[in-house]
Amino acid sequence: MTGPLRARDGARALLAAETERARSGSGRLVLLRGATGTGRTSLLEAAARYAEERGLRVLRARCSPEDGAVPFATVLQLLGPVPDFTDIAPEGDDRGSAARLWRLLYAYAAEGPLLVAVDDVHLADAPSRRWLREAVRRIDRLPVLLVVSERSQYDIDPRYEELARSLPPSLVRTHTIEPLDDASAAELVRAARPAAGPGWTAEFVRAGAGSPMLLGALLDDLGAPPAAGVPPLPDTCAALYPGSYPAAVSWWLDSAGPATAEVARCLAALEEAWPHEPDERRTGGAPAAPDAAPVLAGAAGADPARVAGWLTAMTRLGLLRPDPAGLPRFAHPLLRDAVLTGWPTPRREAAHRAAAETMLRRGDPAEAVAAHLLRTPGVGLPWALRVLRDAATVAVHGARPSDAAGYLRRALEEPLSGDLRQRLLTELGSLEYASAGGAVAIARLAEAQHLPAAPRDRVRTAVALGTALVGRGEVTTALEVLRRTQGSLDGHPGLTRTVQTATALLSDADLATRQETYRRLSESGEHAPELVGTASRALLVRYEATAGLISAGEAMTRVRALLAQPSDPLAEPFLLGTAAAVAEWAGELDEAERLVDRGLAGRHPALLHPMEDALLNTRADIAAARGDVARLIAVREDGAAVAARAHSGPSNRDAHVLMALVHMGRSEEAALLAEAFDLSRAPESWELNRFLYARGVQRLAAGDPAGALHDFLECGRRQTAREVLSPIVTPWRTAVAQCRLALGTGQEALALAAEELRLARVWDTPRTVGRALRVLGTATGGRHGLELAEEAVVTLREAPADAGMELVEALLAQGRQLLAAGERGRARDRLREAADLAERQGGRRLLALAEQALREGGARVPATARTGSGALTGSERRIAELAAAGRTNTEIADLLHLARRTVETHLTNTYRKLGIRRRSDLAATLPRPPGPDTPQPA
């Protein structure tokens, strides 16, 4: 026996033994039971051939549903072909007919051993089934072997009575034909397609679901295995020819009955709405496996207990396989598609709606219910809209704007009042902009703006639309939208002031408009302060701070006074975001962080707002000011993501990441990021200016003072045009001075450093003043230069610990000046202090510079200058953490795609830097892993 009869040794042995028993004069019933498609017919035919080879005469019958209305149709198939009894026909008396037919069989058996083979006996007519049962009771004394195949499969609505139910066990030998296991199925596939690779074979086995019938049909539909790199199997039956596989699946469904077919098709449809990852269940998603049965039963209108049994049985057969979340799914997408073939779309939609209603009654999460509503047309009932909006809220809070937008798009198909449609369109446009950007989002927001709405809703829409337009570079249009909205708010002074603030903030994207906007805002603040809200006054404080007109102390006093005043909820994000930026510049980092947290927590998460990016940028500024470079590196995008938005220009966070990479000595990565953007095509923005400054820092560190000078000068030109004169944002003058010194033009450097010190003393924070003093001291030189350098160190020592890296730079500069003045002892003290502080803060670039200066001064660099966990490179740290977690060198090499020798070298360097000798000491020496809320370093 070959082909589908693989892995059927037990059945063959049983049939061979019973055949010999019949030859010896004692018959029995062999019942071959199995699910549809498991090869019952093939096994029965093989038994008949074997019997013929052993000298038995064979009588065959194959039952079908059409024979059910004809009494003794199956028995007549068996006996009708016998030459002596071709004229036999049943009479009206069943008992008499049965007796006569039995006598015919007895007479035929008297001529020699006989095999009676009946296929699909569950489809036989009732009189034939009774006759066969009676025959079994007698054939143990005759040389007659009765071999019967019977469908044995769990159905939603059982339709057949088992043939052997009332027979004595001694008269029956039952063999259940199991589905093919994966190994046997793979052997069958490889026998038919010897060139098949393991991937193609594995996919084929899954689609075959342990059924020889399905495997054979799929082999008929598919030719040779595809070339490498081609998807092994299609997901749709449309790609199959001549269509044997979907026909076989249709046969399986028909044999199971309409109730089972309905449940199977409902399951195939509901799979579309179930999550594909276990983690999705935390924020909604489909029900877990134990709860799938009631949902499926509700969709199909079936008994939940029977559905639960069917799921178990189909999983046992291999037609269903639980996914990682425990949800039952068809074994392969192709099988699922075949089950759905020909099922009308309205019926699928009805199944999803019924599932949604069932889950709603059970109290399942909103997203689980909404996942089914996404696949239905408008329900027209209040609960549907409520579920979709709740699901959108959950997705927004889960930082999944694309999912939230999908729920709101579907919500628009429900009946909505005009004002509710306006609000949903505003939220949808905001979410579409956050997830994909582009014209579609702006069109949604523009549609919302033209719908009737309450004044507050109109303001929300105008702010969102203005933000989106500015993001697309359409600044003039954005400001016109805000001005028209402001003009329509007569009688709403608070809302008018909010729009005024949004206009001022968004005008930052256009130089000419910005100057005019802030000029008018300043004049209003002087002559009619009641027309300027607290948030707009905070923007004026920010403007004056960057223009070098006020000190940090005065700025914070004014900002705190504004924060103490009551403000409209719509205006509060503007106030908090602006105050947070000023606080960060003033060195009040804790206060700035609290303001950022308040601002992000208080804003509507589904509405586009210009202050969201501003608050996130300030958070990055705070991390940079604290020297938390690991956090900055951790949130950076991968190379593909950066390349995808290279045309839109760099962000403030890109600038911080670039400077952090330089700080950590990761020069190659820094160079790649510096060249990732074509700045000549980037749109005008303050973020571009920040990145120009950062690229200048990278070029100067890489030994290209001329390239750095170009970047710093361009940054300064652009900042000056924006009236941003203070060094609190981009200290470009001291940076240009350093380049000038490196290029030998010290006189120009002196003038720039002196001007920056003047502006720094206006703002008057230790960080800005200390930095300006340091560079001016270097540019001045001589005894006065040393005095300035000492003042810089003293100033920065009095600064908060957050100014640590500025102090390193000041100590390094003072050490070099002392070396030049011949004061080697004091120089070494300063340089060693700089090296120690740089090492503790992970500043590998400054550490290297300090060590170089120490060597130039004739000092020995202490061994500890490159020891400790802070001295580890990124690769060394990653490898050390994996080794501490118990990974072998080979496993680490495979995981990181490195040579094993490279891993060993990194570990050797790590042991030296950490002062340990063995692998077991790593866990105790490395810093403790951060908590769940701590950003992970890249």
mmCIF file of N, CA, C and O in Angstrom, residues 15 28 41 141 161 233 274 277 296 390 446 483 524 539 565 625 656 788 817 883 904:
data_model
loop_
_atom_site.group_PDB
_atom_site.id
_atom_site.type_symbol
_atom_site.label_atom_id
_atom_site.label_comp_id
_atom_site.label_asym_id
_atom_site.label_seq_id
_atom_site.Cartn_x
_atom_site.Cartn_y
_atom_site.Cartn_z
ATOM 1 N N LEU A 15 -6.237 -6.048 8.709
ATOM 2 C CA LEU A 15 -6.960 -6.569 7.550
ATOM 3 C C LEU A 15 -6.360 -7.886 7.063
ATOM 4 O O LEU A 15 -7.093 -8.812 6.652
ATOM 5 N N ARG A 28 -15.989 -11.907 10.246
ATOM 6 C CA ARG A 28 -16.074 -10.848 11.251
ATOM 7 C C ARG A 28 -16.314 -9.522 10.518
ATOM 8 O O ARG A 28 -16.129 -9.402 9.313
ATOM 9 N N THR A 41 -11.508 5.282 2.030
ATOM 10 C CA THR A 41 -11.791 4.589 0.763
ATOM 11 C C THR A 41 -10.546 3.910 0.217
ATOM 12 O O THR A 41 -10.593 2.768 -0.252
ATOM 13 N N ARG A 141 -19.774 -17.601 11.581
ATOM 14 C CA ARG A 141 -19.764 -19.032 11.252
ATOM 15 C C ARG A 141 -19.630 -19.262 9.748
ATOM 16 O O ARG A 141 -19.786 -20.376 9.272
ATOM 17 N N GLU A 161 -26.138 7.279 12.851
ATOM 18 C CA GLU A 161 -25.975 6.329 13.953
ATOM 19 C C GLU A 161 -24.863 5.356 13.593
ATOM 20 O O GLU A 161 -24.791 4.851 12.462
ATOM 21 N N LEU A 233 3.572 28.932 -0.541
ATOM 22 C CA LEU A 233 2.205 28.627 -0.940
ATOM 23 C C LEU A 233 1.404 29.916 -1.000
ATOM 24 O O LEU A 233 1.638 30.824 -0.200
ATOM 25 N N TRP A 274 -9.290 38.612 14.645
ATOM 26 C CA TRP A 274 -8.542 38.182 15.827
ATOM 27 C C TRP A 274 -7.097 38.639 15.736
ATOM 28 O O TRP A 274 -6.519 38.708 14.648
ATOM 29 N N GLU A 277 -0.813 38.517 17.476
ATOM 30 C CA GLU A 277 0.241 38.457 18.485
ATOM 31 C C GLU A 277 -0.389 38.369 19.862
ATOM 32 O O GLU A 277 -1.363 39.047 20.153
ATOM 33 N N LEU A 296 -18.019 32.104 18.734
ATOM 34 C CA LEU A 296 -18.263 31.405 17.479
ATOM 35 C C LEU A 296 -19.695 30.876 17.426
ATOM 36 O O LEU A 296 -20.368 30.950 16.389
ATOM 37 N N ASP A 390 -14.934 54.013 22.153
ATOM 38 C CA ASP A 390 -14.154 53.494 23.290
ATOM 39 C C ASP A 390 -12.894 52.785 22.797
ATOM 40 O O ASP A 390 -11.816 52.926 23.387
ATOM 41 N N ALA A 446 -10.138 69.779 7.232
ATOM 42 C CA ALA A 446 -10.810 70.859 6.501
ATOM 43 C C ALA A 446 -12.317 70.607 6.433
ATOM 44 O O ALA A 446 -13.125 71.544 6.561
ATOM 45 N N ARG A 483 -6.605 82.828 11.542
ATOM 46 C CA ARG A 483 -7.130 84.201 11.567
ATOM 47 C C ARG A 483 -8.631 84.206 11.279
ATOM 48 O O ARG A 483 -9.390 84.955 11.910
ATOM 49 N N SER A 524 0.344 94.729 21.750
ATOM 50 C CA SER A 524 -0.907 94.472 22.465
ATOM 51 C C SER A 524 -0.645 94.298 23.951
ATOM 52 O O SER A 524 -1.426 94.769 24.801
ATOM 53 N N LEU A 539 4.640 83.166 25.825
ATOM 54 C CA LEU A 539 5.398 83.170 24.569
ATOM 55 C C LEU A 539 6.255 84.429 24.442
ATOM 56 O O LEU A 539 7.371 84.384 23.914
ATOM 57 N N GLN A 565 -1.764 81.926 37.589
ATOM 58 C CA GLN A 565 -3.048 82.499 37.192
ATOM 59 C C GLN A 565 -3.941 81.420 36.575
ATOM 60 O O GLN A 565 -3.446 80.458 35.988
ATOM 61 N N ALA A 625 20.599 68.183 28.800
ATOM 62 C CA ALA A 625 21.181 69.054 29.826
ATOM 63 C C ALA A 625 21.693 68.251 31.012
ATOM 64 O O ALA A 625 22.681 68.632 31.656
ATOM 65 N N HIS A 656 20.107 66.116 19.153
ATOM 66 C CA HIS A 656 20.583 65.638 20.460
ATOM 67 C C HIS A 656 21.257 64.282 20.342
ATOM 68 O O HIS A 656 22.276 64.021 20.993
ATOM 69 N N LEU A 788 40.402 84.098 33.280
ATOM 70 C CA LEU A 788 39.078 83.776 32.744
ATOM 71 C C LEU A 788 38.795 82.278 32.841
ATOM 72 O O LEU A 788 37.672 81.855 33.158
ATOM 73 N N GLN A 817 45.813 75.496 29.136
ATOM 74 C CA GLN A 817 46.411 76.828 29.302
ATOM 75 C C GLN A 817 47.502 76.810 30.361
ATOM 76 O O GLN A 817 48.531 77.483 30.210
ATOM 77 N N ALA A 883 26.483 37.820 28.145
ATOM 78 C CA ALA A 883 27.284 36.825 28.861
ATOM 79 C C ALA A 883 26.839 36.715 30.314
ATOM 80 O O ALA A 883 26.752 35.617 30.877
ATOM 81 N N GLU A 904 35.051 36.944 21.867
ATOM 82 C CA GLU A 904 36.087 36.670 22.871
ATOM 83 C C GLU A 904 36.958 37.897 23.114
ATOM 84 O O GLU A 904 37.317 38.206 24.262
#
